[in-house]
mmCIF file of C-alpha atoms in Angstrom:
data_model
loop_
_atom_site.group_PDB
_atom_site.id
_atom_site.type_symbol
_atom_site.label_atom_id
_atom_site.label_comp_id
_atom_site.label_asym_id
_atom_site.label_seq_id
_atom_site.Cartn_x
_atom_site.Cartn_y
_atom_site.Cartn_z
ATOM 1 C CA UNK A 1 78.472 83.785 108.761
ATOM 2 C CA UNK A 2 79.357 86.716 110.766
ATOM 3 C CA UNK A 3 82.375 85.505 111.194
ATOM 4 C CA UNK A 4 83.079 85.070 107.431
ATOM 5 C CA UNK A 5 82.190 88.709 107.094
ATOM 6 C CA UNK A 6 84.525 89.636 109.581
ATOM 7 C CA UNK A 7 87.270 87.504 107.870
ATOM 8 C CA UNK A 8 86.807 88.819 104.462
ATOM 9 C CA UNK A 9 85.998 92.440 104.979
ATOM 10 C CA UNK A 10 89.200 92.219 107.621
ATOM 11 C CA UNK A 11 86.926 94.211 110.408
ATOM 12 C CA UNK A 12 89.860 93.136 112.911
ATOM 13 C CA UNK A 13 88.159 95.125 115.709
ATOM 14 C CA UNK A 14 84.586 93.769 115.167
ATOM 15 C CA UNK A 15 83.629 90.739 117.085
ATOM 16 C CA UNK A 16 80.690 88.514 115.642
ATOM 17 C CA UNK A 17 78.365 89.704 118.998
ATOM 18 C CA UNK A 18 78.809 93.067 118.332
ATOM 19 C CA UNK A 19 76.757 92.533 114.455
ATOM 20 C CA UNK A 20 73.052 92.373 115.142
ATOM 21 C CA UNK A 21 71.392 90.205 112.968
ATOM 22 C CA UNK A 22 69.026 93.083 111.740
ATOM 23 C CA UNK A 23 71.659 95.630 111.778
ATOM 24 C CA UNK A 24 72.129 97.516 108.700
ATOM 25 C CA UNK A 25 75.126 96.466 106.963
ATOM 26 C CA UNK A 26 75.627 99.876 105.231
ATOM 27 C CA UNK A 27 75.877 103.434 105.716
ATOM 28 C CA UNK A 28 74.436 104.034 109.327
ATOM 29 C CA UNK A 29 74.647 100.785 110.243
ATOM 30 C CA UNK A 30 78.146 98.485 109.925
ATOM 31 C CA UNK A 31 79.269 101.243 107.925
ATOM 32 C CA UNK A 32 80.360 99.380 104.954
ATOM 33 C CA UNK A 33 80.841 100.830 101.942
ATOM 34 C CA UNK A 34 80.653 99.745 97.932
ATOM 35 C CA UNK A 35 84.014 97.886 97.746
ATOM 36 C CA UNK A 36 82.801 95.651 100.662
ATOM 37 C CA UNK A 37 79.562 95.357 98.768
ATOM 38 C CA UNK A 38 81.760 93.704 96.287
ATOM 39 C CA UNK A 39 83.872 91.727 98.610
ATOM 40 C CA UNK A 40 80.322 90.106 100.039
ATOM 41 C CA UNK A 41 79.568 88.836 96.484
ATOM 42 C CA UNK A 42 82.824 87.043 96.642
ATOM 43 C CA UNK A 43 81.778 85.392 99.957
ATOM 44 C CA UNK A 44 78.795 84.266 98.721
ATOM 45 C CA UNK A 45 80.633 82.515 95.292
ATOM 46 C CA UNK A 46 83.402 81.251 97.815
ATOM 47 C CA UNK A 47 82.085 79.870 100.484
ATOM 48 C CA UNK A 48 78.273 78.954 99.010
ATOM 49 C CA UNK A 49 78.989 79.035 95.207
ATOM 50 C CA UNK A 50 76.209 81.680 94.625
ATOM 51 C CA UNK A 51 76.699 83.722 91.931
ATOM 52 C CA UNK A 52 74.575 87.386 92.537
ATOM 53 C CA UNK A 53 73.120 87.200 89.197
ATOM 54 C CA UNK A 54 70.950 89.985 89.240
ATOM 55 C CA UNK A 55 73.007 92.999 90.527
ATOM 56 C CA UNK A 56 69.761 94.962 91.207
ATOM 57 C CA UNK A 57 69.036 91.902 94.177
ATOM 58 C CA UNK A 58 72.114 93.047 96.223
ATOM 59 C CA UNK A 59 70.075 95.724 98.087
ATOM 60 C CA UNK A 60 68.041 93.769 99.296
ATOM 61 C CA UNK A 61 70.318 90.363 100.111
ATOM 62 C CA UNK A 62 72.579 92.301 101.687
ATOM 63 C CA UNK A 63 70.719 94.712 103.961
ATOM 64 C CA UNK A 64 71.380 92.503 106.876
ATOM 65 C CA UNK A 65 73.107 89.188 108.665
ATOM 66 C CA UNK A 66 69.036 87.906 108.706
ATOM 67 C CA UNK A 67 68.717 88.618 104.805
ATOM 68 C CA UNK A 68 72.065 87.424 103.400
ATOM 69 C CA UNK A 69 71.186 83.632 105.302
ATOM 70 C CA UNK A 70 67.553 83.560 103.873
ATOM 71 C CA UNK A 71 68.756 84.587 100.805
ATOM 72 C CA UNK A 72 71.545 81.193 100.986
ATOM 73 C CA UNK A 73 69.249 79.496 102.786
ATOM 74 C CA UNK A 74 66.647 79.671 99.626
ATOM 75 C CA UNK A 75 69.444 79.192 97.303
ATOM 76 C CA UNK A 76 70.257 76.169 98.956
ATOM 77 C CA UNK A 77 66.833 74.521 99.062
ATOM 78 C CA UNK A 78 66.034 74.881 95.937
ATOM 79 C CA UNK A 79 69.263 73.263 94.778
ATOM 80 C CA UNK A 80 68.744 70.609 97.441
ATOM 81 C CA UNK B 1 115.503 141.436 89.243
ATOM 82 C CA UNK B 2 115.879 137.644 90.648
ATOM 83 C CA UNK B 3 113.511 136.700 92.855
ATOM 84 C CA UNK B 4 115.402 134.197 95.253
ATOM 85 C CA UNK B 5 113.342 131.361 96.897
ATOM 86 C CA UNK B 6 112.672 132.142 100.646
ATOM 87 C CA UNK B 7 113.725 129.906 102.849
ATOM 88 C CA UNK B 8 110.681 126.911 104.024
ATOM 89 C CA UNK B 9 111.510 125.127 107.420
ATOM 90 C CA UNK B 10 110.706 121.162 108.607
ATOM 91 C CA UNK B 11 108.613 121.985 111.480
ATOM 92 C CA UNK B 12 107.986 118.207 112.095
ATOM 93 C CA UNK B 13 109.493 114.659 110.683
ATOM 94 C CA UNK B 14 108.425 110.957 111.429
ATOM 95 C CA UNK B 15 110.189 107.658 110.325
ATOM 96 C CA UNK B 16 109.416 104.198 110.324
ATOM 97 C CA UNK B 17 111.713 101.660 109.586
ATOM 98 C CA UNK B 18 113.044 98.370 111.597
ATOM 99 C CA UNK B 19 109.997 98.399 113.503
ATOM 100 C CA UNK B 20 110.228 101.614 115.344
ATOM 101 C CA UNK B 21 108.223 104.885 114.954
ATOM 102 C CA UNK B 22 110.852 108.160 115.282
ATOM 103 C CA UNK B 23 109.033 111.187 115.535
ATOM 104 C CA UNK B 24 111.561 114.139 115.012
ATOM 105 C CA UNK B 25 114.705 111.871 114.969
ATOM 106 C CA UNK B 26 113.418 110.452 118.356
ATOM 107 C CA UNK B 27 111.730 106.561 118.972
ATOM 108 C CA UNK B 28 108.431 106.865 120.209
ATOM 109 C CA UNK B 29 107.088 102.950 119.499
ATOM 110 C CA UNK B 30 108.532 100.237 118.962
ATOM 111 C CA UNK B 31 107.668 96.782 119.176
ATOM 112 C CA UNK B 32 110.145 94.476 117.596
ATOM 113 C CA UNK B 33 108.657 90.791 118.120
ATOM 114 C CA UNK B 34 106.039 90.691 115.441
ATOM 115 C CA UNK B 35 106.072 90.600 111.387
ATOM 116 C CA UNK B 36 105.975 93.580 109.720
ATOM 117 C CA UNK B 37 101.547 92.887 109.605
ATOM 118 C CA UNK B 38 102.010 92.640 113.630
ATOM 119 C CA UNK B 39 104.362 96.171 113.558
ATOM 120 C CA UNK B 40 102.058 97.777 111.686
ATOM 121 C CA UNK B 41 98.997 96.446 114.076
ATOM 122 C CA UNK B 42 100.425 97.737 117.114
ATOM 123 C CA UNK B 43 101.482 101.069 116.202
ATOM 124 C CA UNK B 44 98.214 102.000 115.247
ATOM 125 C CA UNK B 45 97.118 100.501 118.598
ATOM 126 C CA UNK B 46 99.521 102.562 120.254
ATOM 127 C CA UNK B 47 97.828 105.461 118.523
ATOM 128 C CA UNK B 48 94.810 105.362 120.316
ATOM 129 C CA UNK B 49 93.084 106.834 118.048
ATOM 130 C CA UNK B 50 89.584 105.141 116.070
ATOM 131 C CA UNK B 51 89.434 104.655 112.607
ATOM 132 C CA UNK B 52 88.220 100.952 111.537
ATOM 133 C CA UNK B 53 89.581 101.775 107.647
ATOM 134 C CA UNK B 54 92.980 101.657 109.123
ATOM 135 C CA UNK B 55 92.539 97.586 109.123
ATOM 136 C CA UNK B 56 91.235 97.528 105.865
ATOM 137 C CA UNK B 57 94.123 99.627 103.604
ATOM 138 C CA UNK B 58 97.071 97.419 102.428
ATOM 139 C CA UNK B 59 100.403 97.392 104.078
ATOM 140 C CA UNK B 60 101.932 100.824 102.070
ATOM 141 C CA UNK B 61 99.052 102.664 103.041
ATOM 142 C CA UNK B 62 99.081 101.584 106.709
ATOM 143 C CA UNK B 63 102.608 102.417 106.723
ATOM 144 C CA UNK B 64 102.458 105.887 105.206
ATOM 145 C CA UNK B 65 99.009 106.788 107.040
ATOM 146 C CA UNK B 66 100.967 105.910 110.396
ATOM 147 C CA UNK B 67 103.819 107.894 109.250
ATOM 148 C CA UNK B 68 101.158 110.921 108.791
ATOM 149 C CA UNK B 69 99.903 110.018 111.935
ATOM 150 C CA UNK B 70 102.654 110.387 114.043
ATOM 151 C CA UNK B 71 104.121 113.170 111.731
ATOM 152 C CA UNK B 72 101.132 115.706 112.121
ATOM 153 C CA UNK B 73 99.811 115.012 115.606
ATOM 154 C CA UNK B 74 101.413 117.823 118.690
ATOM 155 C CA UNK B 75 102.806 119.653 115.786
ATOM 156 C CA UNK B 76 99.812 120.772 112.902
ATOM 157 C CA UNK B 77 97.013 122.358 113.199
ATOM 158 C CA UNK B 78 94.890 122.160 109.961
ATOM 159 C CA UNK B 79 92.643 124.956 110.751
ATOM 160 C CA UNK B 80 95.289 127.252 109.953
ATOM 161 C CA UNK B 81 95.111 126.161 106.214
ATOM 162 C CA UNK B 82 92.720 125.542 103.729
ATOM 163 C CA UNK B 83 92.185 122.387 102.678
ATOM 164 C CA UNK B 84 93.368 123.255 99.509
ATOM 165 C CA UNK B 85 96.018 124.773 100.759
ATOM 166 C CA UNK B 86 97.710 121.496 102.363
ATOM 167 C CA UNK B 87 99.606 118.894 99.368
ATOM 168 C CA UNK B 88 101.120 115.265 99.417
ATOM 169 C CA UNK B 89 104.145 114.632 97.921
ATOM 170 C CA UNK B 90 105.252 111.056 98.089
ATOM 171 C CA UNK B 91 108.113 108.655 96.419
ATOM 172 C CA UNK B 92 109.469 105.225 96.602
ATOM 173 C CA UNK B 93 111.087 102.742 94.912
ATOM 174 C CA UNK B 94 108.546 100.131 94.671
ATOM 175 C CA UNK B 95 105.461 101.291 93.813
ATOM 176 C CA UNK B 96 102.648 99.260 94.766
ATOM 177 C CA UNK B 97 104.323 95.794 93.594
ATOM 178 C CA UNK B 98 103.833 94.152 97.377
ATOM 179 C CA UNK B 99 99.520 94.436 96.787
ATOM 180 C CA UNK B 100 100.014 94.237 92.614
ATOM 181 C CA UNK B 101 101.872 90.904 93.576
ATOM 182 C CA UNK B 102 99.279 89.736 96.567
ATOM 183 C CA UNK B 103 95.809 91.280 93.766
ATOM 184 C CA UNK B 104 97.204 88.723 90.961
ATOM 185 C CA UNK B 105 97.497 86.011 93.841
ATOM 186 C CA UNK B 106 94.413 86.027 94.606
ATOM 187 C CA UNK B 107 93.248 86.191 90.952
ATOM 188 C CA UNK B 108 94.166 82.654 90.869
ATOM 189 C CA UNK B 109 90.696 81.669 93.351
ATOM 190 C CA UNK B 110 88.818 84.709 93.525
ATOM 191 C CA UNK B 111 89.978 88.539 92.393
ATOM 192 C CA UNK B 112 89.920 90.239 95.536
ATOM 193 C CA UNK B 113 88.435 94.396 95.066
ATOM 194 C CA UNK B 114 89.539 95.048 98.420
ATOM 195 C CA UNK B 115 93.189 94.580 97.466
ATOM 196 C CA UNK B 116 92.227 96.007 93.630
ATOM 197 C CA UNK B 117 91.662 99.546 94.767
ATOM 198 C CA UNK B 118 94.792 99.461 96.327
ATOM 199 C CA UNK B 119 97.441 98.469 93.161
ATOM 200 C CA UNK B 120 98.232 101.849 92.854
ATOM 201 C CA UNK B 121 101.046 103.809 94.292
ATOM 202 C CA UNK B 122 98.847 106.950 95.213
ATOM 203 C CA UNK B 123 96.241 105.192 96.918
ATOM 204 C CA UNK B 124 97.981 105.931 100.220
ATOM 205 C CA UNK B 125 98.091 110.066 99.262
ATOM 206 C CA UNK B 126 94.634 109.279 98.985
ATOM 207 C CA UNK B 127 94.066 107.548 102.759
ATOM 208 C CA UNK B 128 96.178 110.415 104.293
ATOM 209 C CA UNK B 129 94.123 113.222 102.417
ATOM 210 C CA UNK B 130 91.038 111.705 103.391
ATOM 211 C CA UNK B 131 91.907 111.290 106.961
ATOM 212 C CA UNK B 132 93.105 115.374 107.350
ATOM 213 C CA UNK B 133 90.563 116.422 105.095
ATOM 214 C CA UNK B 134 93.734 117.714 102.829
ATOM 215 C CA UNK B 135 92.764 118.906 99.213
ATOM 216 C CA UNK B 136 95.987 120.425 97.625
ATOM 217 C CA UNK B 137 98.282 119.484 94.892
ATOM 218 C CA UNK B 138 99.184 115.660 95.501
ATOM 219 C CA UNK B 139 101.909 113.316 93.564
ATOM 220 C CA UNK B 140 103.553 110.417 93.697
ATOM 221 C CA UNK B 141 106.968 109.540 92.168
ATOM 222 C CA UNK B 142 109.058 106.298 91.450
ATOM 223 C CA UNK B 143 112.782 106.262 92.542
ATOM 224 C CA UNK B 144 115.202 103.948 92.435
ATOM 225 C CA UNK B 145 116.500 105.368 95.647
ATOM 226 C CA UNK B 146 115.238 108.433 97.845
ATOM 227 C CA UNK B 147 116.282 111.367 96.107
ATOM 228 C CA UNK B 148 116.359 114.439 98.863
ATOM 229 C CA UNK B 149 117.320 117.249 96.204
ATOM 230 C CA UNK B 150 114.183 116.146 94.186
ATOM 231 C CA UNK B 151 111.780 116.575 97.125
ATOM 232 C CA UNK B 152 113.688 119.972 97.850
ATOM 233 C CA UNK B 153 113.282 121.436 94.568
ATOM 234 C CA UNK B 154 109.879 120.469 94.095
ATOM 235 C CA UNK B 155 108.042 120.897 96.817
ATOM 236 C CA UNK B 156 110.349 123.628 97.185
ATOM 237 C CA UNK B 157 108.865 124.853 93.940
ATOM 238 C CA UNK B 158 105.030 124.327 95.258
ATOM 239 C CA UNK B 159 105.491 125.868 98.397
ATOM 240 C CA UNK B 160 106.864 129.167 96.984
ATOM 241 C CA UNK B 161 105.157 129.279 94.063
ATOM 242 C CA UNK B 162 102.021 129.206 96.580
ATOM 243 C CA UNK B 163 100.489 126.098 94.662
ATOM 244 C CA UNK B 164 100.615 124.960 98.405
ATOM 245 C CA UNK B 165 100.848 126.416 102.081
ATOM 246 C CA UNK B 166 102.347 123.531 103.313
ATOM 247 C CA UNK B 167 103.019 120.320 102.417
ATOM 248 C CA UNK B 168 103.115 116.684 103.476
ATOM 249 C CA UNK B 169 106.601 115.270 101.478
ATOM 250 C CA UNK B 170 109.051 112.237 101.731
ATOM 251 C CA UNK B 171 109.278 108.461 101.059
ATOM 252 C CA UNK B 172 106.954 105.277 101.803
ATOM 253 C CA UNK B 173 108.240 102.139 100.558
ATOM 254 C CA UNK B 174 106.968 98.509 100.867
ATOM 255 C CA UNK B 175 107.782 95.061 99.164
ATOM 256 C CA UNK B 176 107.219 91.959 101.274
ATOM 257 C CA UNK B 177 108.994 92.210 104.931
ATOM 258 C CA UNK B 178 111.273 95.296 103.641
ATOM 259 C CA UNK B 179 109.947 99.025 104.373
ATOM 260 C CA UNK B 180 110.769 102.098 105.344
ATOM 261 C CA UNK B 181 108.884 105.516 105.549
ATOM 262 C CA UNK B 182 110.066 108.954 106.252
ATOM 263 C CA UNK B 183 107.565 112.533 106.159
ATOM 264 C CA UNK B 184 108.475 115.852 106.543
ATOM 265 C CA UNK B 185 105.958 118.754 107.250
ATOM 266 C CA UNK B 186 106.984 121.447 105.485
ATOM 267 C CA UNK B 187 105.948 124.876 105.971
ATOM 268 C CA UNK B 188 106.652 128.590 105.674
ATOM 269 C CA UNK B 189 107.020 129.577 108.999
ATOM 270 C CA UNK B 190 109.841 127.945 111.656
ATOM 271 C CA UNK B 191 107.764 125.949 114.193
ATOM 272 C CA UNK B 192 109.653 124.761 117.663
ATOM 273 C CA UNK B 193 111.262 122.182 116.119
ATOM 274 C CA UNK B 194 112.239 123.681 113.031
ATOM 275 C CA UNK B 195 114.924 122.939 110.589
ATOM 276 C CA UNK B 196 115.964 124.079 107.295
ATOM 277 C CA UNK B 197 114.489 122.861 104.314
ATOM 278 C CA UNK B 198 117.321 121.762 102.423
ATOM 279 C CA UNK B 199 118.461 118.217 100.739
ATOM 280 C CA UNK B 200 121.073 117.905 103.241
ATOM 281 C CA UNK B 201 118.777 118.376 106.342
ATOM 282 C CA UNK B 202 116.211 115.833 104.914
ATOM 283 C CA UNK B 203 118.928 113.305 104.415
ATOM 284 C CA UNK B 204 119.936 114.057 107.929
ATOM 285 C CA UNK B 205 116.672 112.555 109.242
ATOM 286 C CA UNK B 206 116.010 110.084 106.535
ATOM 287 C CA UNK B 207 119.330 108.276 107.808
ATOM 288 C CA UNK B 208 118.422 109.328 111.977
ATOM 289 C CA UNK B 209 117.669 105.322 112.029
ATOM 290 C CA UNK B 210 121.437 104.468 110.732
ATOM 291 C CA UNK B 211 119.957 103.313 107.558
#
C-alpha cells in the first residue's frame, strides 16, 4: 500500500521504507496536503472499490499507513 | 510636459527548449537522451536544490518553475524587494491544453484532482510565487506566437508605473513533447549582465537557441 501511495501521490523521491507505518500522513508528518487527501480517496475506490462515504471519517482513516489498512481491512471483512 | 519612460534593464534571462537549460544565452544542462518527463526530471536534479512539490506540478509548471529557477538563482536577491513588490508576467500559446487533455483522460476511470488544480494556465505563476515568496501583480496571456513588444510595453508599463519593482516576464509553453520557455528578470537598475529592455533585445535571447 505504500507503494500505491507513492504511485498516486507521484512522491518520486519517497521510497516505501522511508513511510513509517504510524507516521502522520499530514502536516508534520508526510507533509501531504488537501489535494492528496483527495487523491487517497481515489486509491481507495481504485484499487479496493471503497467509496469514503462519510467525509467526516477521512481524519481518522487517513491519519496513517496502520489506519488506512484497518480501515480496508474492515471494509473487506465485512463484505467477505 | 511628457514624462518619457526610463529605461528598465534584463539583469538575468533563462531558456529552455530542445532539452537544454541557457542561462543568459549560455547552456548550463543539458541532457538530451530522455523524453521531455525525463528532461524535466534531471534538470531539477541538477538543481540540487529540495522541494518534493516539484514532482507533483504538471509538465508547464515544472517547466516554467525550472525556468525561474535557473533565471533567479546568482543573479536576485529578494530581500531587496517586497514581496509585493516582485510580479509574474507569463504568455504562451497553448494554455494549459497538455494537463486539460491528460484531466479529461483520466475522467474516463477516475477524475484525477491532482491534475484538476492544474488545468489552468496560471497555475505555474502560482508555483513560482509560492516558491520566492513573490506577491505582486501576476498575469497570464494567450498568444498565438511570442509577442516581445507586448511583454515590453506592459511590463514596461508596470515597472514604471511602480505597480511593480521588478518583474518575472516571458513565455512557457507546453503541448505533448513540444515546449519551450524563456524568462527575463526585469528590473530598474543595470545588474552585471544587463541589457536593455527593449522588444528587440528580448527577441535576441528568445531565439539564442536558433529557434
Amino acid at each position: 500500500m505504500k507503494r500505491q501511495i507513492i504511485e498516486q501521490l507521484n512522491m518520486q523521491d519517497i521510497t516505501p521504507e522511508d513511510i513509517g507505518d504510524d507516521q502522520p500522513l499530514f502536516v508534520e508528518g508526510l507533509g501531504l496536503d488537501s489535494i492528496d487527501a483527495l487523491e487517497l480517496i481515489v486509491l481507495l475506490q481504485q484499487h479496493y472499490k471503497i467509496k469514503l462515504s462519510n467525509a467526516d471519517d477521512g481524519p481518522k482513516v487517513f491519519r496513517s499507513v496502520r489506519t488506512m489498512a484497518e480501515y480496508i481491512m474492515a471494509h473487506q471483512a465485512q463484505n467477505a | 510636459m511628457i514624462h518619457l519612460p526610463d529605461q528598465l534593464y534584463i539583469n538575468a534571462s533563462s531558456l529552455i527548449s530542445q532539452q537544454v537549460v541557457y542561462k543568459d544565452r549560455r547552456p548550463v544542462f543539458s541532457d538530451q537522451g530522455s523524453d521531455l518527463q525525463g528532461f524535466l526530471r534531471s534538470a531539477y536534479q541538477g538543481l540540487q536544490v529540495n522541494y518534493p512539490k516539484f514532482y507533483k506540478m504538471d509538465n508547464l509548471s515544472k517547466l516554467g518553475w525550472l525556468c525561474a529557477e535557473w533565471l533567479l538563482r546568482d543573479h536576485f536577491s529578494g530581500e531587496v524587494y517586497r514581496p509585493q513588490d516582485v510580479g509574474v508576467v507569463l504568455s504562451n500559446a497553448n494554455a494549459s491544453l497538455d494537463t486539460d487533455i491528460r484531466y479529461f483522460e483520466s475522467t474516463r476511470q477516475f477524475a484525477s484532482p491532482a491534475l484538476f488544480v492544474y488545468t489552468l494556465p496560471n497555475i505555474v505563476i502560482g508555483e513560482i510565487c509560492i516558491r520566492h515568496h513573490f506577491q505582486g501583480e501576476n498575469a497570464f496571456f494567450i498568444f498565438e506566437h511570442f509577442d516581445a513588444n507586448f511583454i515590453e510595453q506592459y511590463v514596461g508599463n508596470l515597472v514604471n508605473n511602480n505597480i511593480l519593482q521588478a518583474c518575472i516576464c516571458g513565455w512557457v509553453d507546453c503541448l505533448g513533447d513540444g515546449y519551450k520557455a524563456a524568462l527575463f528578470l526585469v528590473e530598474k537598475k543595470p545588474g552585471p549582465q544587463a541589457m536593455e529592455f527593449t522588444a528587440e533585445n528580448i527577441l535576441t535571447i528568445y531565439h539564442s537557441d536558433n529557434g
